[in-house]
Short mmCIF file of C-alpha atoms in Angstrom, two decimals:
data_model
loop_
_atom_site.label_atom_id
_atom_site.label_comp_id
_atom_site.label_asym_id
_atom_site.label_seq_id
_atom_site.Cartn_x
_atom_site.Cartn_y
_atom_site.Cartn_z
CA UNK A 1 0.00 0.00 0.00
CA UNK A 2 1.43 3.44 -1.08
CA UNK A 3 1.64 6.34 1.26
CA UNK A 4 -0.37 8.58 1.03
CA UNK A 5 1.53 12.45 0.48
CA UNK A 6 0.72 15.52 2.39
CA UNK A 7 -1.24 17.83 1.16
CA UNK A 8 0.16 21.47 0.91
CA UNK A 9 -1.11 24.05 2.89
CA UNK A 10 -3.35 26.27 1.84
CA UNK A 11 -3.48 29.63 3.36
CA UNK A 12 -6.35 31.39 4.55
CA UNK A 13 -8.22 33.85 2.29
CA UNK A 14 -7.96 37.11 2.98
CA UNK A 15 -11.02 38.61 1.86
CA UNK A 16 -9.72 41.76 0.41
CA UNK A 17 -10.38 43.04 -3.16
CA UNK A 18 -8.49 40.81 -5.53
CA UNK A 19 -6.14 39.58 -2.76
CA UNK A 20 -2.44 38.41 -2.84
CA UNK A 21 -3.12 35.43 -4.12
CA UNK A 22 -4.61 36.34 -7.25
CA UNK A 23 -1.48 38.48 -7.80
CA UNK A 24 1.67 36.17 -6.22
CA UNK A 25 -0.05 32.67 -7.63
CA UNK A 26 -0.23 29.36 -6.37
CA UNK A 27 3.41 30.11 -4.94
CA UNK A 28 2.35 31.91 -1.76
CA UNK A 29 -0.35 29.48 -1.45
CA UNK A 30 1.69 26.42 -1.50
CA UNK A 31 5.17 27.18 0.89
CA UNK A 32 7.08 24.12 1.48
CA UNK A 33 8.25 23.73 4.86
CA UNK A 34 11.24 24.96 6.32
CA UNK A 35 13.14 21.93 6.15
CA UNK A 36 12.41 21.88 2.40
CA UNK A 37 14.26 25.19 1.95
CA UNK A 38 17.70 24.22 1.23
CA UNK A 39 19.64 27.31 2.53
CA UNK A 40 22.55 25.70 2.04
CA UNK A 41 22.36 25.31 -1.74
CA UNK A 42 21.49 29.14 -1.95
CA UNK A 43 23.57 30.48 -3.95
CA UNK A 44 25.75 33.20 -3.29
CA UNK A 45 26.00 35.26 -7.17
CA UNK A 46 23.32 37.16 -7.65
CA UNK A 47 24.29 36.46 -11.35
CA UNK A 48 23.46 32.21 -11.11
CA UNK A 49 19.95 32.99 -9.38
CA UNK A 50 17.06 32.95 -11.75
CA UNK A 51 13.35 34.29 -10.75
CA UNK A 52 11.78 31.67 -9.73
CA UNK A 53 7.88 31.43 -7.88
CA UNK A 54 9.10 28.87 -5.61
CA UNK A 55 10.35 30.14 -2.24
CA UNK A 56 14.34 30.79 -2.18
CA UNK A 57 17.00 32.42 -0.42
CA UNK A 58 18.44 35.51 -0.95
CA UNK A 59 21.19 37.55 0.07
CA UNK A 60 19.80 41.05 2.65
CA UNK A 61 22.86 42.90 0.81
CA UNK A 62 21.35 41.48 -2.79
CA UNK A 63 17.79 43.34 -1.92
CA UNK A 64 17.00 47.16 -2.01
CA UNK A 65 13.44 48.62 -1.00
CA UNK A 66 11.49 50.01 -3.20
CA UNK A 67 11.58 54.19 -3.63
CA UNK A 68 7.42 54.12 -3.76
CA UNK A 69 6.22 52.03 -1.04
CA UNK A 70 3.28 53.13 0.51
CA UNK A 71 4.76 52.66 4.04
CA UNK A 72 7.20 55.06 4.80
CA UNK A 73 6.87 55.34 8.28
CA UNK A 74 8.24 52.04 10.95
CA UNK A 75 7.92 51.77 13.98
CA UNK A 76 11.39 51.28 16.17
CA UNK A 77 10.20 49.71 18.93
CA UNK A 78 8.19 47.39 17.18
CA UNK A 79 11.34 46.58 14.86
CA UNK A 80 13.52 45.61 17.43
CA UNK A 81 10.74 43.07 18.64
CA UNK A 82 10.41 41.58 15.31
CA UNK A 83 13.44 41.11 15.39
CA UNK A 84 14.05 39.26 18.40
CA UNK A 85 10.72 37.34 17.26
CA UNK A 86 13.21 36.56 14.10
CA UNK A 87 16.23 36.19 15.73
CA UNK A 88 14.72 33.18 17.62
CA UNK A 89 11.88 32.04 15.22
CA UNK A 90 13.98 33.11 11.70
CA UNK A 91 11.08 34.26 9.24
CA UNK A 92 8.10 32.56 8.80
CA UNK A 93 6.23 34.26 6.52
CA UNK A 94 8.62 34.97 2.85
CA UNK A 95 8.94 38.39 1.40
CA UNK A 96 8.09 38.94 -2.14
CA UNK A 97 11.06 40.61 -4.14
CA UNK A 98 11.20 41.36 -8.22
CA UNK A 99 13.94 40.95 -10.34
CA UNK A 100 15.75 44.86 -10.61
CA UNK A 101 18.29 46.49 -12.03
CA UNK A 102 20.83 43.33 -11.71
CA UNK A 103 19.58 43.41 -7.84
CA UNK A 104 16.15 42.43 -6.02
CA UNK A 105 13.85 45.22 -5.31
CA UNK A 106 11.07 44.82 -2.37
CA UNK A 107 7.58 44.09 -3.33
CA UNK A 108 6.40 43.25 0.17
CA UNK A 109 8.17 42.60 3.43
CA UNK A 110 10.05 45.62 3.65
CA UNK A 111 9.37 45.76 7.65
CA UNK A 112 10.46 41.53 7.56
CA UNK A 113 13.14 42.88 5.39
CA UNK A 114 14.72 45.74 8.01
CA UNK A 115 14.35 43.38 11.14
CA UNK A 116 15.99 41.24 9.65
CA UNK A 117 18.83 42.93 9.31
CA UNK A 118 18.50 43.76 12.94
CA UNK A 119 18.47 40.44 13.51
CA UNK A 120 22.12 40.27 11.60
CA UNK A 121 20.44 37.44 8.67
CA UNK A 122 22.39 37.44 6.38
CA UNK A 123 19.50 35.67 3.93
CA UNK A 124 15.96 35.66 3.89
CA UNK A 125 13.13 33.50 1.88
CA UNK A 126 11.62 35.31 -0.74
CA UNK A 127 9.40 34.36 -3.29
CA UNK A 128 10.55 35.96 -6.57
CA UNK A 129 8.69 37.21 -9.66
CA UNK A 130 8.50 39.43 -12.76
CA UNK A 131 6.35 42.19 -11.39
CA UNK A 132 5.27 45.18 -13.51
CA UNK A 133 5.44 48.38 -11.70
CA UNK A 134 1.78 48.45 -11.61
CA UNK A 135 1.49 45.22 -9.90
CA UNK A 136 4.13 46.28 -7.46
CA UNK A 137 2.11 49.08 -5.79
CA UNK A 138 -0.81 47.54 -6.07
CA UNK A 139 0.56 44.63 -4.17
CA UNK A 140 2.24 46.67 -1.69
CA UNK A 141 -0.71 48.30 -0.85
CA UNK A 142 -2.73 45.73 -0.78
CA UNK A 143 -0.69 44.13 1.91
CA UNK A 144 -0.02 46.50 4.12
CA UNK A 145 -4.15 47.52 4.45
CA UNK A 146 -4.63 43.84 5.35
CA UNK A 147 -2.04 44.21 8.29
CA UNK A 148 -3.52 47.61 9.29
CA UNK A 149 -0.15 49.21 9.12
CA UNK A 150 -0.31 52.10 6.92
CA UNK A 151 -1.39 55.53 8.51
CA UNK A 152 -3.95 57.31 6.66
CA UNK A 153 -1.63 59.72 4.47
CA UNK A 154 0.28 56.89 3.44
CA UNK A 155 -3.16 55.10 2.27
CA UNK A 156 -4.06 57.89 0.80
CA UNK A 157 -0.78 58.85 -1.12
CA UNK A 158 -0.87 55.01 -2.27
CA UNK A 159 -4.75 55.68 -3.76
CA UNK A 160 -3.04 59.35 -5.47
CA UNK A 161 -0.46 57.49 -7.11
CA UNK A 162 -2.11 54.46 -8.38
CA UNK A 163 -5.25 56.99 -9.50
CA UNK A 164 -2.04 59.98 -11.56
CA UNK A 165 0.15 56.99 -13.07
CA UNK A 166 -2.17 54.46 -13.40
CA UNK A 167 -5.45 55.84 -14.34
CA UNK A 168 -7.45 54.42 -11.53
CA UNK A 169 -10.77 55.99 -10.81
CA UNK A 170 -12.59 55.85 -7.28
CA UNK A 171 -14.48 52.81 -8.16
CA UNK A 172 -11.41 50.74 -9.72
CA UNK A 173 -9.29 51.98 -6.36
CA UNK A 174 -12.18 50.60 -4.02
CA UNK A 175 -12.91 47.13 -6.03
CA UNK A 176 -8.69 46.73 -5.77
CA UNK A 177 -8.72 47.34 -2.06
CA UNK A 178 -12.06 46.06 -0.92
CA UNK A 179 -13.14 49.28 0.35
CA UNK A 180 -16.55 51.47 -0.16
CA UNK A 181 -16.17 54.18 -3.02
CA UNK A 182 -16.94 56.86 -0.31
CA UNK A 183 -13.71 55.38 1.96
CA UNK A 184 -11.17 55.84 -1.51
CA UNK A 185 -13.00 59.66 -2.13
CA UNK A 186 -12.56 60.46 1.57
CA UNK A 187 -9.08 59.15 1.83
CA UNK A 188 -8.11 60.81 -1.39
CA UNK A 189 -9.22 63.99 0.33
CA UNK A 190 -6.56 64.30 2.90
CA UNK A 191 -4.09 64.95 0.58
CA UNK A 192 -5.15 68.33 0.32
CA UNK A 193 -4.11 68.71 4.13
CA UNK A 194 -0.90 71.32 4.75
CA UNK A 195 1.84 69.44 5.54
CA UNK A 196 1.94 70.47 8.78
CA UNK A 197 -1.45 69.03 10.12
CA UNK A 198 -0.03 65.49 7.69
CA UNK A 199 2.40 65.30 10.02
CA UNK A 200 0.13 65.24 12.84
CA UNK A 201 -2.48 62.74 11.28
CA UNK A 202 0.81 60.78 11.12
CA UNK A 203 2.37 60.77 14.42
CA UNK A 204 -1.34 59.90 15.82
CA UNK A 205 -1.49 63.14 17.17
CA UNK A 206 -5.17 63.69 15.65
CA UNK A 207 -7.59 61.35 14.09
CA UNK A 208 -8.92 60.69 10.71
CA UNK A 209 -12.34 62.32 11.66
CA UNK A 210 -10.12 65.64 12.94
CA UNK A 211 -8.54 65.98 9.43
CA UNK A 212 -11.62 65.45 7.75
CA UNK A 213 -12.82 68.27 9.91
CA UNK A 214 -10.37 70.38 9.16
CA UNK A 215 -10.44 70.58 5.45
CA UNK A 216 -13.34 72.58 5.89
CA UNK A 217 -11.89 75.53 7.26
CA UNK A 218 -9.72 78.36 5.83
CA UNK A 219 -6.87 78.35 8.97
CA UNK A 220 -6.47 74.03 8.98
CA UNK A 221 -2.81 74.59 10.83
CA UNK A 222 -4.02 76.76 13.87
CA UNK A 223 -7.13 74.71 14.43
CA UNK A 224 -5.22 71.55 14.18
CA UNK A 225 -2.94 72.92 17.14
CA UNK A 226 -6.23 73.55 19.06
CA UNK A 227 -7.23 70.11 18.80
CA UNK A 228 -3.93 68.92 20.34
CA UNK A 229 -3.34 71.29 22.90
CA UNK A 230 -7.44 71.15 24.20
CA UNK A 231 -7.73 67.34 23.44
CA UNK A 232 -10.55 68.70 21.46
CA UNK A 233 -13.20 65.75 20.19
CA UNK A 234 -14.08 65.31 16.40
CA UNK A 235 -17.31 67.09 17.34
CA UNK A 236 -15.81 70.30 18.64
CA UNK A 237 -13.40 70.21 15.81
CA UNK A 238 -16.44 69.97 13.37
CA UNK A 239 -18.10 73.01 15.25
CA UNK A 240 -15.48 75.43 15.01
CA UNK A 241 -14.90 74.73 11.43
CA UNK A 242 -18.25 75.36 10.74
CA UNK A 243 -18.39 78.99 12.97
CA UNK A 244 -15.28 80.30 10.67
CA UNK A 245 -17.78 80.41 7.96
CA UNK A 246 -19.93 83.36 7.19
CA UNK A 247 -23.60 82.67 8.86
CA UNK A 248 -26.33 83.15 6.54
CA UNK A 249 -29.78 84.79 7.98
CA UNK A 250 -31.78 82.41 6.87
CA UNK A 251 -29.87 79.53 9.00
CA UNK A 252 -31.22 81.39 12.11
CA UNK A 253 -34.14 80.69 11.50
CA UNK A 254 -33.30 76.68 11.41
CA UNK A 255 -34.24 74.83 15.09
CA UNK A 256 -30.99 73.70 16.86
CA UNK A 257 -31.54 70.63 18.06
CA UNK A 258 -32.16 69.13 14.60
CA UNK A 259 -29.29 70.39 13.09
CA UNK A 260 -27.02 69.28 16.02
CA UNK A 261 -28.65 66.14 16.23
CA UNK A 262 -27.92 65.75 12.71
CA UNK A 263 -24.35 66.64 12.85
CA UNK A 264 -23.71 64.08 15.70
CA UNK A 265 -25.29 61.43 13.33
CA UNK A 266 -22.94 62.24 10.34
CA UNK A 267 -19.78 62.02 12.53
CA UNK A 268 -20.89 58.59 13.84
CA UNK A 269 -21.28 57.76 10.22
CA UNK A 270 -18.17 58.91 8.96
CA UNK A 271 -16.34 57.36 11.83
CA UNK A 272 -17.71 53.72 11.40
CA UNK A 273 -17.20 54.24 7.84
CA UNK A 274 -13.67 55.05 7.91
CA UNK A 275 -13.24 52.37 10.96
CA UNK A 276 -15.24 49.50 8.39
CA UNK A 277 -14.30 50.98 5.06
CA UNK A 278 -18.00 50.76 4.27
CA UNK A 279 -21.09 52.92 3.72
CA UNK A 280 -22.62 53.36 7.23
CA UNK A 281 -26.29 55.21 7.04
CA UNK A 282 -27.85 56.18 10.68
CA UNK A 283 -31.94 56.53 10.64
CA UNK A 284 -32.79 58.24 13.80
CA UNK A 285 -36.57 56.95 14.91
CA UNK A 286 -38.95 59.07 16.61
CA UNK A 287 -37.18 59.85 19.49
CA UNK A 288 -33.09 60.24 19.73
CA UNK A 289 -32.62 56.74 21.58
CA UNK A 290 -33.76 55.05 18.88
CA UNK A 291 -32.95 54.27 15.20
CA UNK A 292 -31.28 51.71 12.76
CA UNK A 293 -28.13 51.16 11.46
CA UNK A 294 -27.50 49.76 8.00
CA UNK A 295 -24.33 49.01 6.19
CA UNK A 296 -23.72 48.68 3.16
CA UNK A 297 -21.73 45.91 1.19
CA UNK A 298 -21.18 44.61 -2.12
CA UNK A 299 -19.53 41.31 -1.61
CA UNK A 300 -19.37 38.29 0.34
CA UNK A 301 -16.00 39.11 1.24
CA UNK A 302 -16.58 42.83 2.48
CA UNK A 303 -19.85 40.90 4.72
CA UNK A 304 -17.24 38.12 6.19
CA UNK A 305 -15.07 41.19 6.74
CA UNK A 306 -17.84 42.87 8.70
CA UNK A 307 -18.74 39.65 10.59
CA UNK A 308 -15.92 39.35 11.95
CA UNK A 309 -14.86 42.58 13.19
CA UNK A 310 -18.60 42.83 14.46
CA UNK A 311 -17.55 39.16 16.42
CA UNK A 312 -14.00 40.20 17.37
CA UNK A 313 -12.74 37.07 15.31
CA UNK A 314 -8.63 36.88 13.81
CA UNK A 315 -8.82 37.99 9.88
#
């Protein structure tokens, strides 16, 4: 009787837009085990290594990152414990590199990539492929918004520069990423912040829903201080954007409690939207304690997304 062969692993889906695996092949989907990778056979001239979609090693001194990755900003503390996680574990997930300029250029990894070095590797597993430069963002992005690590001007500049070089429109941008339309146009907007009140948004220092805020008013940079020195809520932020306008007559006339009622509901909205990267909609009932909430979807994979945030399941 023959014995029977493992089967390979198959990873988990993601559930995000077209996903990695659409774009890397069966090769990410398939990984041999470690013991399969023979790092001793790696070879050491960049010049005998041919790209390959099986999982190899290659030289940290044979790999540079790439100029347009939408990351840009790592955190140090977290690097060094990746790479004592590496140092102990070595890497168990391969970076993706493309063949470059006689060298290997990062696809995705980069942050595997620099603790690595910290963790003085001098090789790492990559899987290796012929990406266009098109492909190379879009992967790139792609990856990082499934591990939550980009900041929100860094997701946005990713959406600018796939949208100017590659002639994506909102709706292309969202279907790539998984996202609502609304989420792309939104993000897309904060790219019209002054770079001082980026850099804010970017050190954590103020929110999503305080830069939205802010790009309705004429003085963005001394409101923006405001809302770091008072610890001033998305609300506030919203309400002194809105006073630097001129007041028309007629909107004295308007009942107060409606309009601030209503103002409360759209920040709720836009929050869970940009949280979900769906279209929320709030329906207050007949009194303010009650109402529905729908969201909106428009594929399986965005709904399993939703379940299990809304469940506080791994994704």
């Amino acid at each position: 009787m023959s014995e029977d062969k493992p089967k390979p692993i198959r990873r988990k889906t993601t559930g995000l837009g077209r996903g990695l695996d659409a774009l890397l092949g069966e090769a990410i989907n398939e990984r041999p085990a470690v013991s399969d990778i023979q790092v001793g056979e790696a070879q050491s001239s960049l010049q005998r290594r041919k790209p390959t979609h099986s999982i190899i090693m290659i030289a940290i001194g044979d790999i540079s990152p790439h100029p347009d990755q939408p990351r840009r900003h790592f955190d140090d503390e977290q690097l060094n414990e990746l790479a004592q996680s590496i140092a102990q574990h070595g890497i168990i997930q391969p970076i993706v590199l493309r063949p470059f300029e006689g060298r290997y250029q990062l696809v995705a990894g980069e942050r595997r990539w620099r603790a690595a070095q910290r963790a003085r590797l001098h090789e790492v597993p990559a899987i290796v492929k012929p990406f266009t430069n098109k492909e190379t963002i879009e992967i790139a992005l792609i990856e990082n918004i499934q591990r939550e690590d980009l900041n929100p001007i860094e997701e946005a500049e990713a959406y600018l520069r796939l949208s100017e070089d590659f002639g994506y429109n909102h709706s292309e941008l969202a279907k790539l990423v998984d996202k609502s339309r609304s989420h792309v146009t939104n993000m897309l907007r904060l790219v019209d912040l002054e770079s001082s009140v980026r850099d804010l948004v970017i050190g954590g220092k103020i929110s999503m829903g305080h830069a939205r805020a802010l790009l309705k008013s004429d003085n963005m940079g001394d409101l923006a201080q405001q809302i770091v020195k008072k610890g001033l809520s998305v609300r506030q932020t919203e309400a002194l954007a809105r006073r630097e306008k001129p007041q028309r007559k007629n909107l004295k006339q308007l009942k107060s409690v409606p309009q601030e009622a209503s103002a409360d509901i759209k920040a709720i909205e836009n929050h869970l939207g940009d949280l979900l990267g769906l279209k929320v909609n709030i329906e207050q009932g007949k009194n303010a304690a009650s109402g529905t909430v729908t969201f909106e979807y428009k594929s399986l994979d965005q709904l399993d997304m939703l379940c299990q945030r809304l469940t506080g399941e791994p994704f």
